[in-house]
XYZ file of C-alpha atoms in Angstrom:
498
model
C 119.731 127.291 40.796
C 120.625 127.534 44.396
C 118.171 126.236 46.689
C 117.284 125.060 50.195
C 115.746 122.457 51.146
C 112.628 123.365 54.017
C 110.356 121.108 55.902
C 107.873 121.183 53.120
C 110.048 121.524 50.454
C 112.766 123.351 48.835
C 112.567 127.230 48.738
C 114.341 128.388 45.363
C 115.796 132.451 45.613
C 114.857 133.000 42.123
C 110.969 132.448 43.350
C 110.354 135.363 45.417
C 110.946 138.714 44.657
C 114.126 140.642 45.457
C 114.024 141.983 49.169
C 112.937 145.695 49.515
C 116.067 147.952 51.024
C 115.540 147.818 54.719
C 115.355 151.366 56.169
C 115.397 152.830 59.573
C 111.188 152.498 59.374
C 111.517 148.792 59.472
C 113.635 148.476 62.240
C 111.091 150.849 64.049
C 107.984 148.781 62.945
C 109.607 145.274 63.911
C 110.811 147.422 67.309
C 107.517 148.409 68.052
C 106.106 144.963 67.984
C 107.719 144.007 71.162
C 105.710 147.062 73.563
C 102.889 144.223 73.837
C 105.479 141.682 74.870
C 106.679 143.872 77.104
C 103.773 145.843 79.044
C 102.240 142.071 79.724
C 105.936 140.774 80.814
C 106.780 144.021 82.748
C 103.246 144.074 84.685
C 104.004 140.250 85.533
C 107.126 140.994 87.008
C 106.374 144.333 88.408
C 102.949 144.669 89.323
C 101.227 141.107 89.597
C 103.052 140.089 92.562
C 102.222 143.020 95.039
C 98.535 143.284 93.127
C 97.528 139.576 94.036
C 99.203 139.494 97.228
C 99.228 142.898 98.903
C 96.165 144.482 97.504
C 94.343 141.265 97.120
C 95.366 139.656 100.199
C 96.581 136.161 97.957
C 99.963 134.923 99.567
C 103.039 135.365 97.775
C 103.830 132.010 97.160
C 100.423 131.063 96.329
C 100.798 133.814 93.343
C 104.143 132.503 92.444
C 102.499 128.875 92.261
C 100.089 130.421 90.012
C 102.395 131.934 87.470
C 104.980 129.110 87.955
C 101.949 126.533 86.263
C 101.534 128.915 83.773
C 105.041 128.801 82.518
C 104.632 124.636 82.259
C 101.435 125.494 80.112
C 104.165 127.853 78.173
C 106.994 125.092 78.154
C 104.542 122.383 76.019
C 102.679 125.232 73.828
C 105.337 127.300 72.565
C 107.052 124.861 70.475
C 104.324 123.927 68.929
C 103.071 127.603 67.799
C 106.459 127.918 66.443
C 106.260 124.937 64.430
C 102.604 126.013 63.348
C 104.378 129.352 62.663
C 106.816 127.965 60.201
C 104.141 125.714 58.195
C 101.690 128.182 57.759
C 100.363 128.804 54.355
C 98.741 131.880 53.442
C 98.747 134.807 50.939
C 99.547 136.949 53.964
C 102.713 134.770 54.353
C 104.080 132.560 57.787
C 103.925 135.470 60.541
C 101.252 137.778 60.168
C 98.076 136.098 60.465
C 99.050 134.708 63.563
C 99.800 138.090 64.464
C 97.025 139.785 63.835
C 95.003 137.294 64.826
C 95.778 137.409 68.680
C 95.731 141.089 68.880
C 92.385 141.724 70.390
C 92.168 138.735 72.287
C 95.273 139.551 73.873
C 94.093 143.065 74.687
C 90.906 141.276 76.009
C 92.675 138.582 78.253
C 95.011 141.224 79.807
C 92.195 143.332 80.929
C 90.545 140.758 82.884
C 93.667 139.667 84.585
C 93.485 142.880 86.226
C 89.276 143.299 87.108
C 88.570 140.012 89.594
C 85.343 139.915 90.397
C 84.741 140.722 93.718
C 83.640 138.103 96.936
C 85.757 134.873 95.160
C 87.647 134.109 98.070
C 91.330 133.004 97.879
C 90.431 129.850 96.353
C 88.608 131.402 93.440
C 91.135 134.072 93.021
C 93.994 131.499 92.861
C 92.146 129.586 89.999
C 90.689 132.794 88.284
C 94.769 134.033 88.510
C 95.627 130.811 86.994
C 93.560 130.771 84.169
C 93.748 134.115 83.091
C 97.791 134.063 83.562
C 97.083 130.972 81.423
C 95.159 132.441 78.642
C 97.381 135.509 78.444
C 100.816 133.645 78.227
C 99.127 131.417 75.406
C 97.980 134.683 73.180
C 101.486 136.352 73.661
C 103.220 133.373 72.358
C 100.968 133.464 69.114
C 101.773 137.008 68.730
C 105.615 136.853 69.889
C 106.963 134.398 68.414
C 106.043 134.831 64.632
C 106.876 138.484 65.542
C 110.019 138.092 66.546
C 110.726 135.541 64.109
C 110.748 137.964 61.308
C 114.039 139.004 62.010
C 115.365 136.053 59.943
C 113.393 137.146 57.194
C 113.775 140.437 57.434
C 117.785 140.423 57.795
C 120.740 137.853 57.590
C 123.704 139.838 58.336
C 125.662 139.138 61.603
C 125.389 142.792 62.792
C 122.335 144.425 61.473
C 120.929 141.475 63.375
C 121.845 143.011 66.484
C 120.896 146.667 65.455
C 117.235 145.043 64.434
C 117.238 143.366 68.029
C 118.086 146.674 69.903
C 115.063 147.945 68.202
C 112.991 145.357 69.435
C 114.312 145.243 73.062
C 114.410 149.216 73.416
C 110.557 149.351 72.603
C 109.979 146.410 74.840
C 111.539 148.138 77.692
C 109.768 151.641 76.742
C 106.350 149.644 76.718
C 107.292 148.456 79.903
C 108.085 151.599 81.641
C 105.695 153.388 80.123
C 102.876 151.717 81.510
C 104.571 151.403 84.761
C 105.332 155.003 85.150
C 101.487 155.497 84.558
C 100.443 152.979 87.212
C 102.635 154.641 89.459
C 101.957 158.515 88.690
C 98.966 158.136 87.949
C 96.505 154.906 88.853
C 98.166 153.951 91.937
C 98.100 156.960 93.979
C 98.208 156.882 98.106
C 95.462 157.393 100.096
C 94.851 157.977 103.803
C 95.745 154.266 104.778
C 97.972 153.353 102.132
C 101.054 156.345 101.623
C 102.417 154.405 98.588
C 99.365 153.818 96.620
C 100.234 150.099 96.135
C 96.882 148.661 97.814
C 94.831 150.695 95.619
C 92.429 147.940 93.483
C 90.487 150.184 91.427
C 94.043 151.723 90.240
C 95.282 148.472 89.083
C 92.023 147.963 87.145
C 92.136 151.486 85.565
C 95.879 150.219 84.163
C 94.762 146.819 82.798
C 92.328 148.676 80.843
C 95.268 151.275 79.388
C 97.988 148.545 79.127
C 95.208 146.515 77.105
C 94.908 149.136 74.566
C 98.337 149.958 74.212
C 99.118 146.408 73.419
C 96.616 146.236 71.272
C 97.348 149.267 68.892
C 101.145 148.113 69.128
C 100.523 144.639 67.689
C 98.498 145.688 65.016
C 100.669 149.006 64.031
C 103.824 146.399 63.901
C 101.596 143.662 61.850
C 100.569 146.775 59.236
C 104.121 148.199 59.293
C 106.080 144.814 58.497
C 103.197 143.348 55.776
C 105.299 145.175 53.108
C 108.278 142.905 53.025
C 105.739 139.407 52.787
C 106.118 139.366 49.319
C 109.907 138.869 49.429
C 109.875 136.490 52.540
C 110.693 132.526 51.978
C 107.248 131.224 50.575
C 105.359 129.157 53.124
C 105.871 125.307 52.479
C 103.157 123.514 50.665
C 100.575 122.082 53.077
C 100.306 118.488 54.508
C 98.403 116.788 57.490
C 100.013 116.993 61.015
C 101.338 113.894 62.324
C 102.310 114.195 66.050
C 105.514 111.917 65.922
C 106.807 113.271 62.971
C 106.325 116.931 64.129
C 107.465 115.697 67.861
C 111.219 114.335 65.663
C 111.464 117.465 63.914
C 111.508 119.746 66.700
C 113.899 117.450 68.695
C 116.085 117.235 65.625
C 115.719 120.977 65.220
C 117.054 122.268 69.151
C 118.915 119.518 70.002
C 122.387 121.330 69.186
C 125.217 122.596 71.069
C 125.040 126.532 70.043
C 120.908 125.963 70.810
C 121.128 124.579 74.240
C 123.794 126.579 75.525
C 122.411 129.441 74.843
C 119.132 128.437 76.017
C 120.378 127.680 79.168
C 122.009 131.354 79.614
C 119.053 133.045 78.607
C 116.862 130.855 81.162
C 119.540 131.435 84.209
C 119.629 135.487 83.196
C 115.839 135.796 82.550
C 115.080 133.809 85.861
C 117.242 136.456 87.749
C 116.169 139.442 85.901
C 112.491 138.057 86.862
C 113.461 137.549 90.878
C 114.761 141.089 90.545
C 111.485 142.886 88.591
C 109.276 141.075 90.711
C 111.030 142.196 94.020
C 112.249 145.617 93.144
C 108.540 147.262 94.087
C 109.157 145.804 96.983
C 112.823 146.969 97.874
C 111.696 150.868 96.955
C 108.287 150.883 98.490
C 109.471 149.216 102.089
C 113.621 149.120 101.940
C 113.999 152.824 100.444
C 110.357 153.924 101.157
C 109.684 156.122 98.200
C 106.750 157.597 96.756
C 105.357 156.653 93.661
C 106.242 159.892 92.233
C 109.571 159.047 92.925
C 109.898 155.837 92.012
C 108.008 157.419 88.203
C 111.209 159.628 88.374
C 113.373 156.499 88.450
C 112.156 155.603 85.800
C 113.349 158.342 83.820
C 116.726 157.433 83.952
C 115.572 153.629 82.492
C 114.546 155.585 79.350
C 117.517 157.124 79.328
C 119.214 153.787 79.881
C 117.114 151.976 77.064
C 118.359 154.755 74.335
C 121.607 154.459 75.405
C 121.589 150.407 75.040
C 119.692 151.135 71.750
C 123.337 152.276 70.213
C 125.063 150.625 72.788
C 124.684 147.173 72.213
C 125.319 147.099 68.170
C 128.336 148.817 68.610
C 129.623 146.467 71.556
C 128.729 143.321 69.549
C 130.423 144.732 66.033
C 133.615 145.465 68.131
C 134.003 142.133 70.218
C 131.548 140.220 68.098
C 128.532 138.598 69.970
C 129.919 136.045 72.301
C 132.580 138.294 74.199
C 130.459 141.333 74.030
C 127.741 138.976 76.351
C 130.432 137.798 78.494
C 131.510 141.443 79.201
C 127.907 142.492 80.083
C 127.362 139.554 82.285
C 130.367 140.088 84.481
C 129.460 143.852 84.357
C 125.999 142.884 85.866
C 127.038 140.709 88.672
C 129.502 143.059 89.845
C 126.884 146.404 89.738
C 123.614 144.534 90.453
C 123.823 143.723 94.240
C 125.927 146.801 95.370
C 122.827 149.018 96.629
C 121.547 146.161 98.712
C 124.552 145.802 100.051
C 125.968 149.149 100.977
C 122.375 149.348 103.096
C 122.898 146.257 104.889
C 126.663 147.489 105.925
C 124.994 150.972 107.112
C 127.082 152.728 104.533
C 124.431 153.767 102.259
C 122.500 157.197 103.009
C 119.534 157.513 104.928
C 116.053 157.242 103.197
C 114.712 160.476 102.284
C 118.476 162.426 100.964
C 118.984 163.524 98.407
C 122.113 161.535 97.982
C 120.251 157.998 98.456
C 117.499 158.941 95.226
C 120.601 160.162 93.256
C 122.165 156.660 93.816
C 119.643 154.941 92.856
C 118.921 156.913 89.831
C 122.517 156.039 88.656
C 122.470 152.363 89.225
C 119.273 151.857 88.138
C 120.990 153.548 84.814
C 123.702 151.352 84.505
C 122.023 148.158 85.284
C 119.734 148.929 83.140
C 121.662 149.867 80.365
C 123.564 146.306 81.076
C 120.694 144.271 81.298
C 119.082 145.533 77.771
C 122.135 145.327 75.852
C 122.727 141.477 77.115
C 119.264 140.786 76.288
C 119.277 141.752 73.169
C 122.310 140.417 72.216
C 121.369 137.079 73.420
C 118.479 137.268 71.048
C 120.592 138.339 68.509
C 122.769 134.863 68.867
C 119.318 133.399 68.775
C 118.883 134.339 65.152
C 122.572 132.771 64.201
C 120.921 129.860 65.590
C 119.079 129.625 62.738
C 120.742 129.095 60.196
C 122.702 126.659 61.836
C 120.218 124.614 62.945
C 119.052 124.842 59.571
C 122.872 123.820 57.704
C 122.286 120.381 59.785
C 118.548 119.578 59.423
C 117.576 121.318 56.209
C 114.659 122.910 57.619
C 114.209 126.615 57.871
C 112.650 126.478 61.493
C 112.861 130.264 62.751
C 109.533 130.170 64.507
C 110.212 126.824 66.326
C 113.697 128.313 67.657
C 112.170 131.704 68.229
C 109.338 130.194 70.135
C 112.211 128.586 72.637
C 113.612 132.127 73.108
C 110.271 133.358 73.140
C 109.659 131.172 76.380
C 112.857 131.584 77.927
C 112.271 135.030 78.296
C 109.233 134.421 79.879
C 110.718 132.651 82.470
C 111.431 136.140 83.580
C 107.889 136.426 84.899
C 107.271 132.891 85.779
C 110.265 131.463 87.208
C 111.176 135.205 88.659
C 107.771 135.518 90.011
C 108.209 131.855 91.736
C 111.299 132.837 92.999
C 110.395 136.030 94.137
C 107.522 134.718 95.913
C 109.521 131.895 97.642
C 112.335 134.570 99.021
C 109.466 136.599 100.090
C 108.522 133.380 102.126
C 111.911 132.681 103.065
C 112.260 136.034 104.967
C 108.686 135.684 106.232
C 107.588 139.373 104.122
C 104.350 140.203 106.020
C 100.770 140.903 103.548
C 99.036 144.079 103.541
C 101.432 146.457 105.272
C 101.870 149.253 104.786
C 105.084 151.101 104.047
C 107.239 151.705 106.811
C 105.557 148.519 108.963
C 108.145 145.806 107.422
C 110.687 145.040 110.711
C 114.134 146.462 109.922
C 115.537 142.295 110.435
C 113.038 141.040 108.072
C 114.269 143.671 105.382
C 117.662 142.900 106.242
C 117.632 139.159 105.343
C 115.885 140.226 102.139
C 118.416 143.150 101.137
C 120.995 139.866 102.004
C 119.119 136.689 100.485
C 117.808 138.198 96.821
C 120.888 139.557 95.943
C 122.905 136.760 96.639
C 120.208 134.005 94.630
C 120.450 136.872 91.948
C 124.129 136.542 91.496
C 124.331 132.610 91.709
C 122.201 132.904 88.957
C 124.060 135.390 86.807
C 127.314 133.060 87.190
C 125.597 130.122 86.170
C 124.463 132.138 82.738
C 128.128 132.992 82.355
C 129.592 129.916 82.936
C 127.542 128.729 79.850
C 127.461 131.023 77.458
C 131.503 130.619 77.613
C 131.442 127.894 75.477
C 128.781 129.092 72.717
C 130.645 128.314 69.426
C 129.079 130.464 66.578
C 130.373 133.424 65.866
C 130.913 135.725 62.798
C 132.698 133.546 60.172
C 130.907 130.432 61.755
C 127.709 132.101 60.675
C 128.956 133.734 57.152
C 129.831 130.113 56.396
C 126.459 128.565 57.274
C 124.887 131.407 55.309
C 126.671 130.446 51.726
C 126.350 126.463 53.124
C 122.233 127.458 53.136
C 122.659 129.516 49.433
C 124.857 126.453 47.801
C 122.872 123.361 49.296
C 121.540 121.965 45.901
C 118.110 120.288 46.115
C 118.380 116.807 46.105
C 120.809 116.872 49.401
C 119.351 114.678 52.048
C 118.656 116.087 55.152
C 121.799 116.239 57.651
C 120.320 115.593 61.495
C 123.116 115.880 64.123
C 123.054 116.173 67.871
C 124.487 117.938 70.214
């Protein structure tokens, strides 16, 4: 009987029930789980900076610094969480106990992030933000890492994985965009001295409550919806004592390989650029384009249309070109399209603020860039899933949780490095604090419209240069699956460097 050696012992294919057929409902239940990550990450990138900076008066660089510290804590915690998920032995499998256990703590901590007590002062506000940023990030890791790693157990096919991941990215963006529409259309309403609504502290508090409930529901629905497949997943390894040195060695052996390192670098650069874009986007919309909250919500309708497009476009492109060539194509397109509106304003060829033509152009380019970005993210996550088997062939261990912990961490750089980078850019251009719409000097807006796109394009080019050398294609992936299926139980582990 063919076996596959795991970190805790061999997995024998005959020891588990025959997998149930995968249906559209399975893709949807798997995808719904990313709503929680999408709500949290988009909240961090789009709203958190402007809330703590403009509404509460904390300097932008200080906000970015707090988020960056939380990201460093993530870098230490995520691999350990991933490895814990790989090694858990329970009747609910390896992943689902983490997923369900994190649901209520995530909702509670996210609510308090948006409801700081009054009278803290700047020092107290910094420590409050730092504490809850670390807490919510850690709790999200306990959910998101096992949840995203489920794709390796659910489906092994090279192209079907992209289809599963397209639903995950679809729902992640639906969660983020949906709660942002609620924020700008219902909670951040303009006042007499606040024409754009960005200073409405009570509105952010109400957003935090609703967003927390949405996260809770999404986690529970996804966890219970995918639970029927637990009996057919790889059985958990036998329990064994935790030895830090051994765990550190196994983490190193799993992650130090060429495909992982290249993909990690590309994901870091793309996530950092996406995070800066998201963190500065609200500033551009309110101060450069002078949009109202309702107009911002209207633009997000175009983003929803882009999500539907990407849901089908990404799997089609991946099957047509292969994941690597599809990722390269999407990266080149993003480099071209992402700065067009900002550079057109600097050159004086963009339509005037308040005109219908400007709004239509913002809608169109928002749709294009969102389609490309979501498709690129889908492709990257699907490529990470293929690294799992690549690493398993070389180490003999099933480390989906560990590898997806790295993916989750790198995606969270969107709201860590992104917010930190946005804070540095805002400080560099001397963007004023607690300023109303129309109160920012034109020279500051022009400098911002030049600086931010230049940084974004540089990061995008670096991501493109790294993904060019990614070595796993369809043939390599299928060969890895065959090696795993036929590997003798007594064959020693293979440990490989880059």
